[in-house]
Coordinates of C-alpha atoms and ligand atoms in Angstrom, one line a residue:
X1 CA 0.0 0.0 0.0
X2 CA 1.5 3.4 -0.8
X3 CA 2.8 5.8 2.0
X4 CA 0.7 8.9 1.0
X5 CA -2.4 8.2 2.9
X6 CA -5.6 9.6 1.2
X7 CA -8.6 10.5 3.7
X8 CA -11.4 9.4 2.2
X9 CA -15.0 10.4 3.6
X10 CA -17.8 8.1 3.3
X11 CA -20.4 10.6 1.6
X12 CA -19.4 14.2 0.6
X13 CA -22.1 16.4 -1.1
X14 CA -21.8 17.7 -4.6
X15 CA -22.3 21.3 -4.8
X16 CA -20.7 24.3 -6.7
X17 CA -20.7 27.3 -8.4
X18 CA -24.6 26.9 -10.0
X19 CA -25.6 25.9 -6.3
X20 CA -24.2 29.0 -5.5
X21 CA -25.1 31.4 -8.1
X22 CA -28.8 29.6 -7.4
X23 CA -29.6 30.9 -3.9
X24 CA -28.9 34.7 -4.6
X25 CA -32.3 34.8 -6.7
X26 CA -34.0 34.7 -3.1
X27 CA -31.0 36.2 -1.4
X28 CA -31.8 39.8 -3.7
X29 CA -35.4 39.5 -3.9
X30 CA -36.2 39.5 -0.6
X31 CA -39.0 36.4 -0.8
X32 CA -36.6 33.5 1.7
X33 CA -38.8 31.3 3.1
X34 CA -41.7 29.4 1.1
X35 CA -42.2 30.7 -1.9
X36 CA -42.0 30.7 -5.9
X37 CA -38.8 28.6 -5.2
X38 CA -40.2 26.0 -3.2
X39 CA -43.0 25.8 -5.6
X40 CA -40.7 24.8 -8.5
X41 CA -38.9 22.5 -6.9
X42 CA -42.1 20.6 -5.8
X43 CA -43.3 20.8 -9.7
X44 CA -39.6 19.3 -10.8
X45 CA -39.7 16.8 -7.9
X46 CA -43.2 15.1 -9.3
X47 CA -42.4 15.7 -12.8
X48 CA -38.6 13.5 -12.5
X49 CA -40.6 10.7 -9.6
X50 CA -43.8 10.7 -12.4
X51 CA -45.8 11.9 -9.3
X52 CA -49.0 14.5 -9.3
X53 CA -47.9 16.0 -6.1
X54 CA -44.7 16.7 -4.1
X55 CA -44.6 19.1 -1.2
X56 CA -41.8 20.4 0.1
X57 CA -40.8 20.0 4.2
X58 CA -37.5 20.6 6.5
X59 CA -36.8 17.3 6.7
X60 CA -37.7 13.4 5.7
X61 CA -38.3 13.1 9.6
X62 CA -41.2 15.9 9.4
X63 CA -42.3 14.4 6.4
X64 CA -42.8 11.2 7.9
X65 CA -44.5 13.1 11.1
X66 CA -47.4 14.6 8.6
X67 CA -47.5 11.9 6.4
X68 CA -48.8 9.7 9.0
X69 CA -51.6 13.0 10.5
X70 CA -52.5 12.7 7.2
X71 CA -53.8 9.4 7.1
X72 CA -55.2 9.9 10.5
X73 CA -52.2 8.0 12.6
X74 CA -52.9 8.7 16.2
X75 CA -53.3 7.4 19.8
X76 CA -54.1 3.9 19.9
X77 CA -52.9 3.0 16.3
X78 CA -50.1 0.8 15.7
X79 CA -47.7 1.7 12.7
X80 CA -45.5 -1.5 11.4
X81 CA -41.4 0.0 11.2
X82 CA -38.3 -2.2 10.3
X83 CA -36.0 -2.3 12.9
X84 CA -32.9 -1.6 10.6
X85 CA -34.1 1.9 9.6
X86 CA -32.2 5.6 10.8
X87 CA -34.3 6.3 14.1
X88 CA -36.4 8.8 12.7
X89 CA -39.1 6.5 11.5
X90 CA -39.9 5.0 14.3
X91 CA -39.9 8.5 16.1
X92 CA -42.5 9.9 13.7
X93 CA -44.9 7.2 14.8
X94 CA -44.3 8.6 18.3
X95 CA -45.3 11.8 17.5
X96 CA -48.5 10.9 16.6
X97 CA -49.2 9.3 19.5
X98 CA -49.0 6.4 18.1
X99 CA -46.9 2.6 18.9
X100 CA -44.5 1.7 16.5
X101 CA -44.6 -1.7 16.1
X102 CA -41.2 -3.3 14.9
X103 CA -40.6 -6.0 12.4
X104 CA -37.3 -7.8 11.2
X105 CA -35.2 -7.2 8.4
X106 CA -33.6 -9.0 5.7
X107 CA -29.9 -9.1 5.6
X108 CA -29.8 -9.6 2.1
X109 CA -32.0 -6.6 1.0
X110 CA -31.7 -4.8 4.7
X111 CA -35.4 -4.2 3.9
X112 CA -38.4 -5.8 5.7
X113 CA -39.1 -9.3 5.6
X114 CA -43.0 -9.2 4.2
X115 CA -43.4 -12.3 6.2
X116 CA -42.5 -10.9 9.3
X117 CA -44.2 -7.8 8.6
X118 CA -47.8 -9.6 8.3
X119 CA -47.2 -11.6 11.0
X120 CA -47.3 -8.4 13.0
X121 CA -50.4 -7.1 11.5
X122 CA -53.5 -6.7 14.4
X123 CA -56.8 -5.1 14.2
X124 CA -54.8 -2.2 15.7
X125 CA -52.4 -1.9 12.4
X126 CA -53.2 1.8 11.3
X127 CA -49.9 1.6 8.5
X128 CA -46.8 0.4 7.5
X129 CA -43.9 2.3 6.9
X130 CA -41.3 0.5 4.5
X131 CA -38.2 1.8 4.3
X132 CA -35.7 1.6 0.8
X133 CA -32.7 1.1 2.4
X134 CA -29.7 2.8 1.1
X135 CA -31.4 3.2 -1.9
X136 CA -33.2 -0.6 -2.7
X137 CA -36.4 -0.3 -3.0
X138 CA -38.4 -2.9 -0.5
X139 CA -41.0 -5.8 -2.3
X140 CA -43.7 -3.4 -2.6
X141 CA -45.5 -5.8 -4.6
X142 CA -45.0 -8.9 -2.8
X143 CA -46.0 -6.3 0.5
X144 CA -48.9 -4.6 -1.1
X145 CA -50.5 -8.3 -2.1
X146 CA -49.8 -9.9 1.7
X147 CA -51.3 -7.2 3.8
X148 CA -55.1 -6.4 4.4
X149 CA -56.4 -3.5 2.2
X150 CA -57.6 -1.5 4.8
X151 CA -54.0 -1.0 6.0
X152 CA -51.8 2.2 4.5
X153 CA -48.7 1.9 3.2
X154 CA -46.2 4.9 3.7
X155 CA -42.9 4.5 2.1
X156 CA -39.6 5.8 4.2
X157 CA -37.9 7.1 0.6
X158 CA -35.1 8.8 2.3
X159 CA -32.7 7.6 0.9
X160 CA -34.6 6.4 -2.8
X161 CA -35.0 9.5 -4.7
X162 CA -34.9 8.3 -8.4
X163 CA -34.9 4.9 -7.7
X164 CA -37.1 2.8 -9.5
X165 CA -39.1 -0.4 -8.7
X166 CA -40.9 -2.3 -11.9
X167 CA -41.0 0.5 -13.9
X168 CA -42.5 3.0 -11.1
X169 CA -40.0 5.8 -8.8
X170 CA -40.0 5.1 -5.6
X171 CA -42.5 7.8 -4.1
X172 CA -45.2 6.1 -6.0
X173 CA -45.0 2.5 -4.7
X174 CA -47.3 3.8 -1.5
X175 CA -50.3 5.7 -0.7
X176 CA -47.8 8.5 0.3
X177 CA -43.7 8.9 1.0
X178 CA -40.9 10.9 2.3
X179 CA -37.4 11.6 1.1
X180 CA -34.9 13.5 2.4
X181 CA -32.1 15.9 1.8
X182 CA -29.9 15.5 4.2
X183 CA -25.6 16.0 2.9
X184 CA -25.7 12.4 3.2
X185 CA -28.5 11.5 0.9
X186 CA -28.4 11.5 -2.8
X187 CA -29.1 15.2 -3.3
X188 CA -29.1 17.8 -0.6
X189 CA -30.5 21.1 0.7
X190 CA -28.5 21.4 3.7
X191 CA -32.1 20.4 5.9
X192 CA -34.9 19.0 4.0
X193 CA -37.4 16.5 2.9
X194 CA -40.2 15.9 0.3
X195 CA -43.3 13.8 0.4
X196 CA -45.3 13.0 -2.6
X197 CA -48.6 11.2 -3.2
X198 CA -50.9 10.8 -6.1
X199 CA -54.1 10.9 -3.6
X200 CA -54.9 14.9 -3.5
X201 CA -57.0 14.5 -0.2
X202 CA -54.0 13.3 1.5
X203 CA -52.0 16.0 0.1
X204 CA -54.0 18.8 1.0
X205 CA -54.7 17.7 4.3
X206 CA -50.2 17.4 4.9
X207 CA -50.3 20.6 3.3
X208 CA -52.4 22.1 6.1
X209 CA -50.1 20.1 8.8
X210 CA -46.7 21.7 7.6
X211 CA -48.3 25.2 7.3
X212 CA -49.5 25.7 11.1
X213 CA -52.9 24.1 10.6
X214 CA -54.2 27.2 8.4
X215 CA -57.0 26.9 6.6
X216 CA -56.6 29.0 3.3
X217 CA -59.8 27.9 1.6
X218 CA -61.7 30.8 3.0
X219 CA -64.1 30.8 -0.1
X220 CA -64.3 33.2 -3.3
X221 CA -65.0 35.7 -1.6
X222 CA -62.5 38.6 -1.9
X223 CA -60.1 38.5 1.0
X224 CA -60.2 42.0 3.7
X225 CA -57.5 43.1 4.9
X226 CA -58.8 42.1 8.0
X227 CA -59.5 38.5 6.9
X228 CA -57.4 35.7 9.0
X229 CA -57.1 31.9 8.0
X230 CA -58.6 30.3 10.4
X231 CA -57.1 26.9 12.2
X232 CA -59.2 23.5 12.2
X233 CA -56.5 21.4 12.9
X234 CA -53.1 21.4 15.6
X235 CA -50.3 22.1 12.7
X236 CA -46.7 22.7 12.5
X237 CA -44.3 25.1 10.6
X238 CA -42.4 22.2 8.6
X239 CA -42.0 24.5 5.6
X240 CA -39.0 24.3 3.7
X241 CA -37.1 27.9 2.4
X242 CA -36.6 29.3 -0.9
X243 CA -32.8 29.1 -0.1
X244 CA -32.8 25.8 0.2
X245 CA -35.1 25.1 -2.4
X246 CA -32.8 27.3 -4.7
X247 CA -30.6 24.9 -4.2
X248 CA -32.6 22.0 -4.2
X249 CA -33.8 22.8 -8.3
X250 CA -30.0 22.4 -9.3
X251 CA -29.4 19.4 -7.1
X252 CA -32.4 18.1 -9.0
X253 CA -31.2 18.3 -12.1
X254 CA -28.0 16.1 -11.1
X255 CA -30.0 13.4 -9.7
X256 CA -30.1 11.3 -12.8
X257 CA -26.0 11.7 -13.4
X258 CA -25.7 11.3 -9.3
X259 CA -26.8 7.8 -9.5
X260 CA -25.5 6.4 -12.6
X261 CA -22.6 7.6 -11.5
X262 CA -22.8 6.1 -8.1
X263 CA -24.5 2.9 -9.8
X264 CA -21.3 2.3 -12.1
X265 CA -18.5 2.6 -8.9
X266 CA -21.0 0.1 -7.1
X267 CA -21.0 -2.8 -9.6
X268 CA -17.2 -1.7 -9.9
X269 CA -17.1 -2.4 -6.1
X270 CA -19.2 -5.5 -6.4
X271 CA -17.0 -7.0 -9.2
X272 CA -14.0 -6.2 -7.0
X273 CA -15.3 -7.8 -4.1
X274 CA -16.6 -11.5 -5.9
X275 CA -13.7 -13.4 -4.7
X276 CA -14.1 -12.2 -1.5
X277 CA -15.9 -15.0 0.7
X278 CA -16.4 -12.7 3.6
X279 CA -18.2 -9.6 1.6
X280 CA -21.2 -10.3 0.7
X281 CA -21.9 -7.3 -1.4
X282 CA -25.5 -5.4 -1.9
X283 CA -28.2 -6.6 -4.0
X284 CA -28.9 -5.6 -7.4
X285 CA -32.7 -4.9 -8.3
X286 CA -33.3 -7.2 -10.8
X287 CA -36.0 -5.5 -12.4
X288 CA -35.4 -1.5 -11.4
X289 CA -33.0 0.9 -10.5
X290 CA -30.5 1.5 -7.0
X291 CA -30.5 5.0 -6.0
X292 CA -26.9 3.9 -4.3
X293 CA -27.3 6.6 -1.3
X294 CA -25.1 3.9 0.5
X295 CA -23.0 0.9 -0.4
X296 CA -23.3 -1.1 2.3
X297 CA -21.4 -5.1 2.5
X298 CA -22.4 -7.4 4.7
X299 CA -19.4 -9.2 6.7
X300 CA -20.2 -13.0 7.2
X301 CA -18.2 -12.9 10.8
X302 CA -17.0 -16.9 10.6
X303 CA -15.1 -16.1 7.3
X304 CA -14.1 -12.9 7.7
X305 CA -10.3 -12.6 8.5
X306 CA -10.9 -10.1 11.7
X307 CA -13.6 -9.0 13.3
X308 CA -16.2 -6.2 11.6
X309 CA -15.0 -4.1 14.2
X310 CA -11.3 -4.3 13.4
X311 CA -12.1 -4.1 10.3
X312 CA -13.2 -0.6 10.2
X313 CA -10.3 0.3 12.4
X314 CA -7.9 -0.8 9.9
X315 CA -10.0 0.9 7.6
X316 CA -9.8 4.1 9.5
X317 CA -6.0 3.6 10.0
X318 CA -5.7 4.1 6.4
X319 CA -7.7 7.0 6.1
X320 CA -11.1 5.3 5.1
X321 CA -14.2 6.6 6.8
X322 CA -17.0 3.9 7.2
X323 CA -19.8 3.4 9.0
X324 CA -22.2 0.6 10.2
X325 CA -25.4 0.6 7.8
X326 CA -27.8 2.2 10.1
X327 CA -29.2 2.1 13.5
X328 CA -30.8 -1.2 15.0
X329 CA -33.9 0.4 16.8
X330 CA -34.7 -2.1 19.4
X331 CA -30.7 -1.2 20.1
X332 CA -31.2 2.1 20.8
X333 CA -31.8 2.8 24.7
X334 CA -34.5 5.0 24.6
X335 CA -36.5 1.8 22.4
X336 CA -35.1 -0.7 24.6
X337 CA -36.6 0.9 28.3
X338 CA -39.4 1.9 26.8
X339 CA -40.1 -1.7 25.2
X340 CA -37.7 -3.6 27.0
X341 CA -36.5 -4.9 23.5
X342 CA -33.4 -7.5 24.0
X343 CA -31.5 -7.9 21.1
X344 CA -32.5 -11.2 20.2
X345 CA -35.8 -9.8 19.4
X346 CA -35.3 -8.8 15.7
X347 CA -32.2 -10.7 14.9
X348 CA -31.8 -10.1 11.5
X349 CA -31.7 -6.4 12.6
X350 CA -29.2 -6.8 15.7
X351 CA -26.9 -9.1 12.5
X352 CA -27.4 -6.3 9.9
X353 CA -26.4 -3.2 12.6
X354 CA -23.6 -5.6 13.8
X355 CA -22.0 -6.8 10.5
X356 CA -22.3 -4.2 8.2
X357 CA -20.0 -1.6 6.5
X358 CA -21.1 1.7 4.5
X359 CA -17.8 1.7 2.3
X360 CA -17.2 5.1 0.8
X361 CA -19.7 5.9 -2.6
X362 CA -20.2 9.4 -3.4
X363 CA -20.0 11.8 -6.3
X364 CA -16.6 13.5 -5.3
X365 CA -14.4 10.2 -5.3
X366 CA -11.8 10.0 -8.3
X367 CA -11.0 6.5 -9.9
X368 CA -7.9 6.2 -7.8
X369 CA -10.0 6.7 -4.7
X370 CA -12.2 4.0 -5.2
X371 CA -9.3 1.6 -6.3
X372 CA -7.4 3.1 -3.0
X373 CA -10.7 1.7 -1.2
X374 CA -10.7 -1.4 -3.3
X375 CA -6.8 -2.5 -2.7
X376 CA -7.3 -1.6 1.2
X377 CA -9.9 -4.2 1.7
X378 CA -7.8 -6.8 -0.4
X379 CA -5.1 -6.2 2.2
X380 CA -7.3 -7.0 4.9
X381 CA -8.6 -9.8 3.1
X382 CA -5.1 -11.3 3.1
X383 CA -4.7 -10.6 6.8
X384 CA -2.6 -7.3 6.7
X385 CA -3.8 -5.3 9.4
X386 CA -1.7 -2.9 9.9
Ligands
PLP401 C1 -31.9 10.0 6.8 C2 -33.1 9.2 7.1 C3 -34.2 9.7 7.7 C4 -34.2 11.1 8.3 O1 -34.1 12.1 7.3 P1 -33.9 13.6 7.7 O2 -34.1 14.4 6.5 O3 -32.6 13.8 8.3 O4 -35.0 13.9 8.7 C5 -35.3 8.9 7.9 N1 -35.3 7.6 7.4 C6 -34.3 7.1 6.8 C7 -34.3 5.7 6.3 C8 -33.1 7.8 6.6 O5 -32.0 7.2 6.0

């Protein structure tokens, strides 16, 4: 291995000079927080996802919080989560006042075992939240077929914008979804999320939530000056800026290159890895497209040279930044008192949060990077830890 260590992040957003020269549109005209901005970005959002409506929010988390008041999630309802997911979704379930129910994951796909998740179903079951993880859209068909009609189906798209799943974008494989734009998803506003739906009921009811609760259908007549909206319903200020929606237009228009991109350095990776008895490297959609917001292999700990944990230490020592796939929830202590969840309870979650690795994949990394990466876990493979 060479002697001029590289640092290499594990996700780095791509942004420039047109992100830059975007945001001083609102900057100069004085119009920052939800505005004409926002409004195109929702209109570009649906038009790229094949969606009739997106609407813009400060985060997938508050997305996933009105998503679920929209279809009328609250106290006494349970809501079905994976138990491999980024804490938030379990969290928004919360908020409503509702019990998050959690189901296992697969360790192949890291997305919900549709067995497990019908198994789970009571005459309490309000909706289901499926996640994409990293980017893989879940068996929405198989899911959609096995569970009772009456139940919703909200998809966690947080990390899945622009994937596809049988010829339909994630964001329309639901009755309504969330993605986000956190710097570590695909594209990024700083803060931000987006939910889309093709049902316009649901839609105008989460476009009350994230706007206070205000009521602007005050009817045709012509507004006073001392006219007020008036509030039917307890809402929140979830509305995303024209700053960051500035921005979010010229992310947008990435997306497509982001992913193929990303999509080619992760069958790279795969091809790299295929000798390699201890990675076993992420699926493939066979009939659909990988966002890639991660690349995460799964380390079979009896063939694996050293442990997962050493692994990413010797990683680290060489620069590499990795990270475990995401958060086990019945893990996290907050879950765990609350529920007292042991961690034998959703296995294939406790195996996924324990053997995984989010190897670097993102937009910035150079060929040499990625072979860098690639001849750093061949090392390790034959034992060098250094
Ligand atoms: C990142 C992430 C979230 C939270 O998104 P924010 O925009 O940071 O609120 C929720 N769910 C999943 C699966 C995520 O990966």
């Amino acid at each position: 291995m060479s002697n001029n260590k590289r640092q290499i992040p594990i996700a780095l957003p791509s942004l420039g000079e047109e992100e830059w020269q975007a945001v001083r549109e609102p900057i100069f005209s004085g119009w920052l927080t939800q505005g004409p901005k926002v409004a195109e970005f929702e209109k570009d959002f649906a038009d790229i996802h094949n969606v009739s409506h997106a609407m813009a929010t400060t985060s997938c988390t508050s997305a996933l919080h009105i998503a679920l008041k929209a279809l009328g999630v609250g106290p006494g309802d349970e809501v079905i989560v994976p138990a491999f997911t980024w804490v938030a979704t379990a969290n928004a379930v919360l908020y409503c006042g509702a019990t998050p129910v959690l189901v296992d994951v697969s360790c192949r796909t890291y997305n919900l075992e549709v067995t497990e998740c019908v198994a789970a179903v009571t005459e309490r079951t309000k909706a289901v939240v499926t996640v994409h993880a990293f980017g893989l859209c879940a068996d929405m068909d198989e899911l959609k077929k096995a569970l009772p009609q009456n139940i919703h189906i909200v998809e966690d798209a947080a990390c899945a914008a622009g994937a596809i799943h049988n010829n339909q974008f994630a964001g329309t494989l639901g009755d309504i979804a969330a993605f986000s734009f956190h710097p570590r998803k695909s594209i990024t506003t700083g803060e931000g999320g987006m939910i889309t739906s093709n049902h316009s009921g649901l839609m105008e009811e989460a476009e009350k939530l994230r706007n206070h609760g205000l009521n602007l259908n005050v009817g045709s007549n012509k507004p006073r000056p001392y006219d007020m909206p008036d509030v039917d319903v307890l809402g929140f200020n979830y509305r995303m800026t024209d700053l960051q929606a500035a921005v979010g237009i010229v992310q947008l228009g990435k997306l497509n290159r982001f992913i193929e991109e990303r999509g080619r350095w992760a069958k790279w990776y795969n091809d790299q890895f295929a000798e390699i008895d201890w990675i076993q490297c992420p699926e493939e959609p066979e009939n659909g497209r990988h966002s890639w917001q991660s690349y995460v292999i799964y380390v079979d700990p009896d063939k694996a040279p050293h442990s997962r944990n050493e692994i990413m230490d010797a990683l680290l020592a060489e620069g590499i930044s990795t990270r475990p796939g995401t958060q086990a929830v019945h893990m996290l202590s907050f879950y765990a008192e609350k529920y007292g969840f042991q961690k034998d309870d959703f296995p294939g979650a406790f195996k996924c949060y324990s053997n995984t690795i989010a190897l670097p994949l993102h937009n910035q990394m150079t060929q040499e990077d990625f072979e860098y990466v690639r001849d750093a876990i061949v090392n390790i493979s034959q034992s060098k830890i250094i």
